[in-house]
XYZ file of C-alpha atoms in Angstrom:
564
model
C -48.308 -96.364 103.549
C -49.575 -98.631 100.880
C -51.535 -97.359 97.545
C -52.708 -99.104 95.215
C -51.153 -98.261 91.378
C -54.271 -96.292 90.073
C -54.030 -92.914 88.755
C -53.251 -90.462 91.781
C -55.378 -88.080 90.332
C -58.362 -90.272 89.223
C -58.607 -91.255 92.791
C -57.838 -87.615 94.697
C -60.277 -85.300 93.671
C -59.676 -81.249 94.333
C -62.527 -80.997 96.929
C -61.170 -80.230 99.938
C -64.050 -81.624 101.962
C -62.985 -82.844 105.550
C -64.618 -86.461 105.371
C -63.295 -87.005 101.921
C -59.385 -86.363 102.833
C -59.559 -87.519 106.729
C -55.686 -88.124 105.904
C -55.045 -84.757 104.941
C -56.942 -82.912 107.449
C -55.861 -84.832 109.966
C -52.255 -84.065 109.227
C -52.661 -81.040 108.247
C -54.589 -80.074 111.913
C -51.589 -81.887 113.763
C -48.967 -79.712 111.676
C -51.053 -76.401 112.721
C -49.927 -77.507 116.505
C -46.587 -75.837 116.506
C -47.631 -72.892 114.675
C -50.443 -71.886 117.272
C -48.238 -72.642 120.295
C -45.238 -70.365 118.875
C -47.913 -67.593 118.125
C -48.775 -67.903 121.612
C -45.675 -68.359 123.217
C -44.315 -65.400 121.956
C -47.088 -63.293 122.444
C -46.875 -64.619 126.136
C -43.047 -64.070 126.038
C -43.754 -60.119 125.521
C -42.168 -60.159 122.057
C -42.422 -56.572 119.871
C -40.724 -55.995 116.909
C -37.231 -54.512 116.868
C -34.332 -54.439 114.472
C -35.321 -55.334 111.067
C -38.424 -56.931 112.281
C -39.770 -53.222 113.316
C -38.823 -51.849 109.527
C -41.027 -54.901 108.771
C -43.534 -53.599 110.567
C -43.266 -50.247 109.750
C -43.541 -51.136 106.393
C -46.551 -53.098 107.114
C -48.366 -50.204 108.591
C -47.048 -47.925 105.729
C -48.799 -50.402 103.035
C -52.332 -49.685 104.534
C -51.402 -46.088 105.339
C -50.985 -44.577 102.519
C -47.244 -44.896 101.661
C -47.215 -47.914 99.516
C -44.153 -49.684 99.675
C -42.561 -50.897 95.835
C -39.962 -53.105 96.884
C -39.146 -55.243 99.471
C -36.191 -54.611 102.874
C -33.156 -53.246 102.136
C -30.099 -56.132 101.364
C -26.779 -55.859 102.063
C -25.598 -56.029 98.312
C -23.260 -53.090 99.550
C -21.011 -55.745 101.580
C -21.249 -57.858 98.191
C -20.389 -55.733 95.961
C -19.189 -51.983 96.473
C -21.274 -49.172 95.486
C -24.537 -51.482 95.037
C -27.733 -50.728 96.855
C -30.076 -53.532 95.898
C -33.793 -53.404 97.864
C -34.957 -57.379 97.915
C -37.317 -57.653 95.085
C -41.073 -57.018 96.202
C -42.999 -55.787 99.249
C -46.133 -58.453 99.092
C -45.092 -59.148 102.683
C -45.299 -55.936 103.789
C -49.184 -55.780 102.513
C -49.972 -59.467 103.457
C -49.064 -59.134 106.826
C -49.941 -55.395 107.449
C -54.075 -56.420 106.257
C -54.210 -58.483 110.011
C -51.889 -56.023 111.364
C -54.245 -52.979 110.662
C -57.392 -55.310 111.768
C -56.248 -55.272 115.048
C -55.892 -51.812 115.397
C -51.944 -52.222 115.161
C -51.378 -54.795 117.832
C -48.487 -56.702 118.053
C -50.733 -59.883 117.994
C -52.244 -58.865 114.599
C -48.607 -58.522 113.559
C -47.821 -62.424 114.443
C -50.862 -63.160 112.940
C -50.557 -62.219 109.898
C -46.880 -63.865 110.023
C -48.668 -67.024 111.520
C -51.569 -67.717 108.826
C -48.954 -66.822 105.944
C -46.893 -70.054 107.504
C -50.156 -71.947 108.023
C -50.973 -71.294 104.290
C -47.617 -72.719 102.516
C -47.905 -75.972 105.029
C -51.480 -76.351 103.777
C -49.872 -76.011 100.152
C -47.227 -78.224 100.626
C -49.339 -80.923 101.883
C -52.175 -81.133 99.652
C -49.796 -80.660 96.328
C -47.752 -84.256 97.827
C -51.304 -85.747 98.450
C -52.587 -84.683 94.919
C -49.618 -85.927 93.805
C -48.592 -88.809 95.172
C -51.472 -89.602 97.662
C -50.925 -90.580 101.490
C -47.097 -91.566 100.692
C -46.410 -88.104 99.455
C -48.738 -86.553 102.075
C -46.338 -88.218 104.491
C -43.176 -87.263 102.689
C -44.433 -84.017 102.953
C -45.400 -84.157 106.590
C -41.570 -85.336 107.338
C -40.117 -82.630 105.464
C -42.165 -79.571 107.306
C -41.202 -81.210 110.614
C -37.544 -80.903 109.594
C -38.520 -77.486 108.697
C -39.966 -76.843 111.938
C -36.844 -78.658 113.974
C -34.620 -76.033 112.117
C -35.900 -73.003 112.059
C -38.312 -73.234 115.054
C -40.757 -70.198 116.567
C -39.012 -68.139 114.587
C -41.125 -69.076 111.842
C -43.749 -66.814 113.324
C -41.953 -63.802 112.933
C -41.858 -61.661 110.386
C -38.273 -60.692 109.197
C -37.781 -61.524 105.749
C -35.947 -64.629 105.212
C -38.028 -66.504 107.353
C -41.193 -66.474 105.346
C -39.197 -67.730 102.478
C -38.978 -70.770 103.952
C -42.018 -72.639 103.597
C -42.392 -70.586 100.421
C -40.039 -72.221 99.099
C -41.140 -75.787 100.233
C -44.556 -74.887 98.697
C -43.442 -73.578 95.335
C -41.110 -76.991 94.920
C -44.136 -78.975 96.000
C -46.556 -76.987 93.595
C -44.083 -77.414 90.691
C -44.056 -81.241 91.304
C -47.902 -81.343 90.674
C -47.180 -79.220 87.509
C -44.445 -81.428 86.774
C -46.784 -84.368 86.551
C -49.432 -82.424 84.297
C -52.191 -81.160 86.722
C -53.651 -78.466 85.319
C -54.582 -75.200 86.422
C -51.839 -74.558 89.275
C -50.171 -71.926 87.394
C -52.134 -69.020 89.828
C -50.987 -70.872 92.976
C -47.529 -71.277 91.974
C -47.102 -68.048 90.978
C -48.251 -66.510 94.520
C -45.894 -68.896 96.009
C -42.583 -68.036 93.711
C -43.656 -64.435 94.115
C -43.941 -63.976 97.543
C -41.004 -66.318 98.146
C -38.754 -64.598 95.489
C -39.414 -60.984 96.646
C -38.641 -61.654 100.265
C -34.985 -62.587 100.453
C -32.432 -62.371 97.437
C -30.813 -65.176 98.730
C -33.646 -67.430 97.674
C -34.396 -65.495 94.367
C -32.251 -67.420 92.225
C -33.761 -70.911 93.275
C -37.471 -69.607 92.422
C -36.597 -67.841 89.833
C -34.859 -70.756 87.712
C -37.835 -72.693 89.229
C -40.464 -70.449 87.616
C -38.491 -70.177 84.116
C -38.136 -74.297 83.864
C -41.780 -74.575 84.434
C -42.289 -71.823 82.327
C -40.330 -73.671 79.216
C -41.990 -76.968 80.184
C -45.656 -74.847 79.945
C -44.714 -73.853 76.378
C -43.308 -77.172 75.078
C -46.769 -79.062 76.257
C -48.819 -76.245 74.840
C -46.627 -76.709 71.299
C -47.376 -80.393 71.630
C -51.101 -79.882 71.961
C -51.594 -80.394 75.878
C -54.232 -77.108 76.630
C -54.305 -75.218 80.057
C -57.236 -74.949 82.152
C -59.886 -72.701 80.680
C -59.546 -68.949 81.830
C -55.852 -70.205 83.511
C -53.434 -67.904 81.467
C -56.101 -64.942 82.492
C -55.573 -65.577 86.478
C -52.815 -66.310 86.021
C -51.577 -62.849 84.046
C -53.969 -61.444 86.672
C -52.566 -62.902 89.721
C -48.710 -62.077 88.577
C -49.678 -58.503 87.732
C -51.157 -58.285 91.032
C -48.427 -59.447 92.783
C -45.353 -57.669 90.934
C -47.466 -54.036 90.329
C -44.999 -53.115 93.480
C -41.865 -53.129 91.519
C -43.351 -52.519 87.935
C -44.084 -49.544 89.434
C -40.874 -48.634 91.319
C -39.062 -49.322 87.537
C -40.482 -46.480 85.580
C -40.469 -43.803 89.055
C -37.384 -44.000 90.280
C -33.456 -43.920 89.314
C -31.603 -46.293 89.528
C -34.101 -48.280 89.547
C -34.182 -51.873 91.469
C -33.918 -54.131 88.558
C -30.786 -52.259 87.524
C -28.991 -52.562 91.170
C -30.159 -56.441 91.178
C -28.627 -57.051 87.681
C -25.202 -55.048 88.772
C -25.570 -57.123 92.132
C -25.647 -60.418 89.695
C -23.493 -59.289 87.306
C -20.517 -57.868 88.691
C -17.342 -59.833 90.416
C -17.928 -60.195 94.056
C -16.110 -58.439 96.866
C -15.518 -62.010 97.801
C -16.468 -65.310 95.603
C -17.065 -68.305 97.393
C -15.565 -71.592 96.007
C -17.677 -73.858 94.717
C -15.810 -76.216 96.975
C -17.466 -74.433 100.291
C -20.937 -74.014 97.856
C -20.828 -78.143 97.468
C -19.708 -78.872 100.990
C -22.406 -76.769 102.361
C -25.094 -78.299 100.554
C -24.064 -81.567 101.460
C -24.811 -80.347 105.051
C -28.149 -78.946 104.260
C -29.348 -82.255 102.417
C -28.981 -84.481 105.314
C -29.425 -81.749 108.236
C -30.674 -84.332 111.250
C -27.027 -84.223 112.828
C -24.509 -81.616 112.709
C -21.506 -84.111 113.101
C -20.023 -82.780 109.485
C -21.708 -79.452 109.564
C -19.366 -78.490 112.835
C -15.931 -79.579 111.378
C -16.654 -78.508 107.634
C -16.399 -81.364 105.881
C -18.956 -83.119 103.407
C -21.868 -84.837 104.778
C -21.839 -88.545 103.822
C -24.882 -89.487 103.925
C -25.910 -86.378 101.682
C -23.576 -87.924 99.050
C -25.325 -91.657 99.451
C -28.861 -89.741 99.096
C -27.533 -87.228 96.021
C -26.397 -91.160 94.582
C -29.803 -92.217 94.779
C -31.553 -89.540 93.407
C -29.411 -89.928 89.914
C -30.254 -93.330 89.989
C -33.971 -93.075 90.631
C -33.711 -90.350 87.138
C -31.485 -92.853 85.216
C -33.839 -95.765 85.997
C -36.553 -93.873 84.473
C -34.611 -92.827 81.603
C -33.536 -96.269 80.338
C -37.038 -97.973 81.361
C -38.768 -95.378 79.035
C -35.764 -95.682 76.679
C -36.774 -99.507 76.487
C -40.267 -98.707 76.271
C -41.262 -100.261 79.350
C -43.645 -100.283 81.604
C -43.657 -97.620 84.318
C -45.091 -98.225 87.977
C -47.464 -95.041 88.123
C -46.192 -94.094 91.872
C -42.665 -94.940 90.635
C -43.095 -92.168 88.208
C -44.561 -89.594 90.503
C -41.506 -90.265 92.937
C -38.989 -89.513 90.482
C -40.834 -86.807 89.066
C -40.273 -85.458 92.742
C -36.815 -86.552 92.450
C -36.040 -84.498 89.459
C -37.555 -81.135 90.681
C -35.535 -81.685 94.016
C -32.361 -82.012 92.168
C -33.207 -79.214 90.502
C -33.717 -76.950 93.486
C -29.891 -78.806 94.812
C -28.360 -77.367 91.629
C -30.431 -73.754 91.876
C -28.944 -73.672 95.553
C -25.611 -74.890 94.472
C -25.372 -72.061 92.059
C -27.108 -69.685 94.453
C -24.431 -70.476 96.949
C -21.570 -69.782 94.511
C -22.731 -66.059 93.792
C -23.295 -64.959 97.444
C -19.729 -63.642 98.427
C -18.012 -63.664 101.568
C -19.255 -65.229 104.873
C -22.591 -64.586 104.706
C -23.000 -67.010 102.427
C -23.731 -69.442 104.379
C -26.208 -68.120 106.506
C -28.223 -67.380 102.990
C -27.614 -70.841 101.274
C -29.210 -72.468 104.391
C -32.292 -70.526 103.784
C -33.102 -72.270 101.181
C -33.074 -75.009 103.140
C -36.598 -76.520 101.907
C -34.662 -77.490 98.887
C -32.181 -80.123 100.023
C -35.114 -81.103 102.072
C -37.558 -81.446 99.897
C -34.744 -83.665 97.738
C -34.684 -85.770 100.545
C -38.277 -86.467 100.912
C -38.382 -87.027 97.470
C -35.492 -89.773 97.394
C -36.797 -91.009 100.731
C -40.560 -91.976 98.581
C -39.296 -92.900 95.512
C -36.953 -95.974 97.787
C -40.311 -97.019 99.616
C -42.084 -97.131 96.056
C -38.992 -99.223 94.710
C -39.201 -101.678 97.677
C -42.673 -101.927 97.482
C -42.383 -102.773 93.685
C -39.790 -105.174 94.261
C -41.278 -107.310 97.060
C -44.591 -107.124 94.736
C -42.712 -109.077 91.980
C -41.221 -111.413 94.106
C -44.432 -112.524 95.185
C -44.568 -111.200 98.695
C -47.925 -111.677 100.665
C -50.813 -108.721 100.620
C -49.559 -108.617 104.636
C -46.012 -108.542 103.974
C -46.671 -105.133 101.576
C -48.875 -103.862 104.626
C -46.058 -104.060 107.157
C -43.665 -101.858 104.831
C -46.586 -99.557 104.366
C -46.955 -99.292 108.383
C -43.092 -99.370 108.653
C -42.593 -96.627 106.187
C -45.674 -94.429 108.241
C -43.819 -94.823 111.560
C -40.075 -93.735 109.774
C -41.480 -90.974 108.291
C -43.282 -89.301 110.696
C -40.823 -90.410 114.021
C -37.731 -89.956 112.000
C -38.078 -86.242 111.547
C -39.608 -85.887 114.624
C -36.431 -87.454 116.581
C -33.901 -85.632 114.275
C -35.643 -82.159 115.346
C -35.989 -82.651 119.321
C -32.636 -84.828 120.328
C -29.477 -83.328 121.370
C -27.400 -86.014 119.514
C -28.669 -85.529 116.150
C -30.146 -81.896 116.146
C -31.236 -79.984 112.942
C -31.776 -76.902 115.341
C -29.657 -74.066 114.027
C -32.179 -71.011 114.023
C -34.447 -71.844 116.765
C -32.662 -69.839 119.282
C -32.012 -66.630 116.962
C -35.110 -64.609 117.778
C -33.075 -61.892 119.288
C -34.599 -61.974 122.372
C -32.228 -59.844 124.127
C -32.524 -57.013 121.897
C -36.478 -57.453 122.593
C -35.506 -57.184 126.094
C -33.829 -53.735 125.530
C -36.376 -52.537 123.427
C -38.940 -53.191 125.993
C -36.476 -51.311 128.550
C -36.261 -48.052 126.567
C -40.187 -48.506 125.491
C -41.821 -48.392 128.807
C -40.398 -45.347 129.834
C -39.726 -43.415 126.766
C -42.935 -43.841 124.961
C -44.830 -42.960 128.295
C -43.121 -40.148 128.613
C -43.418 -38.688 124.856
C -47.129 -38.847 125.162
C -47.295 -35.500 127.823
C -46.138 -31.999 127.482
C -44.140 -30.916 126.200
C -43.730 -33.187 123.225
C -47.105 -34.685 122.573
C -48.070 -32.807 119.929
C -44.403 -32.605 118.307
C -43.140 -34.610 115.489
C -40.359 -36.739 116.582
C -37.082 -36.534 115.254
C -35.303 -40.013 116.112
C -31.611 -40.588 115.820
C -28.327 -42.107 117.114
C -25.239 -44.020 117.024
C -24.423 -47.419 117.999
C -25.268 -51.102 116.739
C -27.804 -51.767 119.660
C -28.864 -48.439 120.470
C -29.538 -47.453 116.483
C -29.955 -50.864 115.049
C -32.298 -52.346 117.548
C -33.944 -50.055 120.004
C -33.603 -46.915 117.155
C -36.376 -48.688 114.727
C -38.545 -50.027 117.849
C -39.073 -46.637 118.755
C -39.669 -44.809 115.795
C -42.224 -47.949 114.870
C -44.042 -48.013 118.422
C -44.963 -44.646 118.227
C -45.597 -44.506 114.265
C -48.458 -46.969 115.070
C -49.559 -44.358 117.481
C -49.838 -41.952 115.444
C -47.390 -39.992 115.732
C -45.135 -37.946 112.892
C -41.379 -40.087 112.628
C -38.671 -38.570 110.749
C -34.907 -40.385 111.046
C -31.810 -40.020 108.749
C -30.969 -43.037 107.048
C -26.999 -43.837 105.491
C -29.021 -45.721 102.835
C -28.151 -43.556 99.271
C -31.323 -44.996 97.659
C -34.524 -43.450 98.106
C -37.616 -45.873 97.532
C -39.051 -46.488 100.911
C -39.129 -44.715 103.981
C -37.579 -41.581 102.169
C -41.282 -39.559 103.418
C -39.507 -39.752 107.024
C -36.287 -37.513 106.601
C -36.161 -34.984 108.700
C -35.470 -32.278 105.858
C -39.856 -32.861 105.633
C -40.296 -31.399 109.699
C -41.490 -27.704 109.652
C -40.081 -26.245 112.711
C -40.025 -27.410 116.389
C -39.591 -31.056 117.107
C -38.983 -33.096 119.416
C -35.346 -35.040 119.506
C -34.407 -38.599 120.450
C -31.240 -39.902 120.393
C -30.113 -42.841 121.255
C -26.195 -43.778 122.550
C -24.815 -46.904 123.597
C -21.363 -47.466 125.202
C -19.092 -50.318 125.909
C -18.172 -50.929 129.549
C -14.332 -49.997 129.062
C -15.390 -46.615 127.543
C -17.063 -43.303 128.899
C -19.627 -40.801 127.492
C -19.315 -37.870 125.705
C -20.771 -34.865 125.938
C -23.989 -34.489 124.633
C -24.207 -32.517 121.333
C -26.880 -30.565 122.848
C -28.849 -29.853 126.393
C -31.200 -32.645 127.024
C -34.474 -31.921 129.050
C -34.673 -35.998 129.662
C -31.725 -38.554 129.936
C -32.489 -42.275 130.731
C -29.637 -44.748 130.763
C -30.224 -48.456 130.552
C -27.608 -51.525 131.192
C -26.258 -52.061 127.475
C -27.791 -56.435 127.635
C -25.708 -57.251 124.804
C -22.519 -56.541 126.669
C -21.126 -58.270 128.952
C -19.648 -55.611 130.982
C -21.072 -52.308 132.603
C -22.146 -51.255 128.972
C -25.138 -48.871 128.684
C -27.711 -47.121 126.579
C -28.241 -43.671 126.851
C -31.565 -41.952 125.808
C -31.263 -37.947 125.313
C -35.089 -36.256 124.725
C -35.051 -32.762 123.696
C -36.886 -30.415 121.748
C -35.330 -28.811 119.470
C -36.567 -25.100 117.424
C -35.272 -24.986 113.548
């Protein structure tokens, strides 16, 4: 992985042409791999959205449909703090999805799709900003750190509940603000699509992109004060672009009460139902910094290594510091590491502090997605040491071959490294691969192929559909699968939500249906309980085995039409 101590960008230019950047393109195409075999694998598995994905969905369809969504899925700020109904912050993935979801003519395929090219987009991002940044070394770096990405969060990646798009949004935002970092002009657009759509999906990552965009926000203004210009036209696209992408919410603040800012700033503000220590908050992030074995994730305790790497990383700064203290000359791709360095520590202390305001135990499950932080940390520390070695061995005298074999050396390690920490048993990253709910998909597909079949005759073709019910499966999972299967065909959906706010689905309450409907409700029992009567005759009952249970639990379906 050698390079030679030129300017990066003197010798990268921003043509994207294939035979200029065969490096790029050729990782790039190898990175795609995964993404097109998960698309099709779960495609081929007979995966349909359910849960929170179908709201997704729903919401998708809406945003092409006529019932623009202004913020993003509901949060559970309620189990935060009491008496707090905080939306997540924006509904761009409801609109970038939905375009390739109404393209296909609502297909679950144009769903994934959409979900698919959005991943395929931040990888592209992440790779070229390392390249144009630090050239093949970073490209590398950057290669290593989306296949740690794609060890730990696997197929899921393709899918589009909310947290998982943040992701790679993340990674490309941290990559994007290390370009800016180093003075490339003209990225302010970019990175403002990528904190944007990565700050609107999940609350959980907010914080982290949000301190990102205000730091390169203040650096922006201190260059421009010193006399360093932006691009021509930049502040334009870029007003343009965040306008664009924020109109959602802008909107949602002057037409409704309370508003979402207001419920995100109590969420922030007030004292938690439960704090987390910082203790937990730093032993956490230990875990997500060096993720390639779960040895110290599984008993709690700090992750060693993590500490060795976090050691580094101040050094690598402090180096820097007293060489430009002493006036000294800097190696060029020195520089660029550490400039990595510092914008990964950055993003450790954003999730550090993010980890500390998320009460209660679902912290943990939203500090780790921000996992392209501590990884993107590592990557960092992980070039800046190949840089240093390289230096060293350079002033020692070392032979033009010598360099060469750490170049090669440093190739192999960081593409194999990654790739063995993400596919062996004894040092696995994997912690979301397997959560793609595929046994709720399985009920959903149960109740769909004989429900939805069944609503399309007489007597209740030509009824709106009044969907409701009571249970965590039966209401959580297969409740929004129906109502979103047969929204996309066509039909008129009206359900009762518990949800106080009204913002985005509040068209579909069945105070809006005009007389006769038709009535589903869904049931669900344990295996150690019985039924009870039904609140009203039902002229169709279907009962299901209840998969999530490991007894003689079932679902029951009750289809009636009902005349108020």
């Amino acid at each position: 992985m050698p390079t030679s101590t030129a300017s990066i960008r003197d010798r990268i230019g921003r043509r994207l042409a294939v035979r200029e950047h065969p490096w790029f393109w050729a990782v790039f195409a190898v990175l795609l791999v995964p993404i097109v075999f998960w698309f099709f694998s779960r495609l081929g598995e007979g995966w349909l959205p359910q849960g929170d994905d179908a709201m997704i969905a729903t919401r998708a369809h809406d945003a092409w449909t006529g019932h623009w969504p202004l913020v993003g899925m509901r949060s559970t700020s309620d189990q935060t703090v009491d008496g707090v109904f905080a939306y997540h912050p924006g509904p761009l993935e409801f609109y970038v999805i939905g375009l390739p979801y109404l393209l296909s003519g609502w297909q679950v395929w144009g769903l994934l799709l959409g979900c698919a090219l959005v991943l395929a987009a931040f990888v592209g991002v992440s790779l070229w900003s390392g390249y144009r940044a630090a050239g093949r070394p970073g490209l590398l770096v950057m290669a290593a750190a989306t296949v740690t990405l794609y060890g730990l969060f696997g197929s899921v990646l393709v899918l589009p509940w909310n947290p998982w798009p943040t992701v790679f949004g993340l990674l490309a935002s941290l990559a994007v603000a290390w370009r800016m970092l180093l003075g490339h002009r003209g990225l302010w657009p970019l990175f403002m699509v990528c904190v944007s759509w990565t700050g609107q999906a999940h609350l959980g990552v907010t914080p982290v992109v949000g301190l990102l965009g205000v730091w390169m926000l203040a650096l922006t203004i201190r260059r421009w004060w010193r006399g360093y210009r932006s691009a021509p036209g930049s502040v334009g696209k870029t007003l343009i672009v965040t306008l664009v992408c924020w109109l959602g919410p802008l909107i949602e603040v002057v037409t409704y009460s309370p508003n979402n800012v207001g419920e995100i700033l109590a969420l922030t503000t007030a004292e938690k139902t439960e704090d987390t220590p910082r203790g937990e908050a730093w032993v956490h992030l230990t875990q997500m910094m060096f993720p390639w074995t779960r040895q110290w994730r599984d008993v709690g305790e700090v992750t060693w290594p993590a500490v060795v790497l976090l050691a580094l990383g101040v050094l690598a700064v402090a180096w820097r510091a007293r060489d430009r203290r002493h006036r000294r000359r800097i190696d060029p791709n020195i520089d660029a590491a550490t400039s990595a360095v510092v914008v990964g520590l950055f993003a450790l202390a954003a999730c550090f502090w993010a980890g500390t305001r998320t009460g209660g135990d679902l912290r943990i499950v939203y500090l780790d997605f921000t996992m392209a932080g501590p990884v993107f940390f590592t990557a960092a520390v992980a070039l800046w040491a190949f840089h240093r070695a390289r230096l060293t061995l350079e002033q020692r005298g070392e032979t033009p071959e010598r360099l060469r074999s750490l170049g090669r050396y440093a190739t192999v390690a960081a593409l194999l490294l990654p790739v063995v920490g993400a596919t062996a048993g004894w040092a696995s990253v994997r912690t979301f691969v397997e959560s793609g709910n595929e046994v709720n998909t399985k009920q959903a597909r149960l109740v769909l192929d004989d429900l939805v079949p069944v609503l399309q005759k007489w007597p209740y073709a030509d009824l709106p559909v009044e969907v409701e019910g009571v249970g965590f499966t039966a209401w959580g999972s297969v409740g929004p699968a129906v109502s979103h299967q047969l929204i996309v065909e066509g039909r008129s959906v009206y359900y009762e939500s518990w949800w106080p706010k009204s913002a985005d689905d509040d068209h579909r309450r069945p105070r809006d249906i005009d007389g006769r409907r038709v009535v589903v409700r869904l049931e669900e029992r344990a295996g150690d309980t019985g039924w009870a009567d039904p609140q009203e005759p039902a002229d169709e009952t279907f009962t299901y085995p209840l998969l999530t249970d490991e007894g003689d639990g079932e679902i029951r379906v009750l289809v009636s039409i009902r005349d108020e």
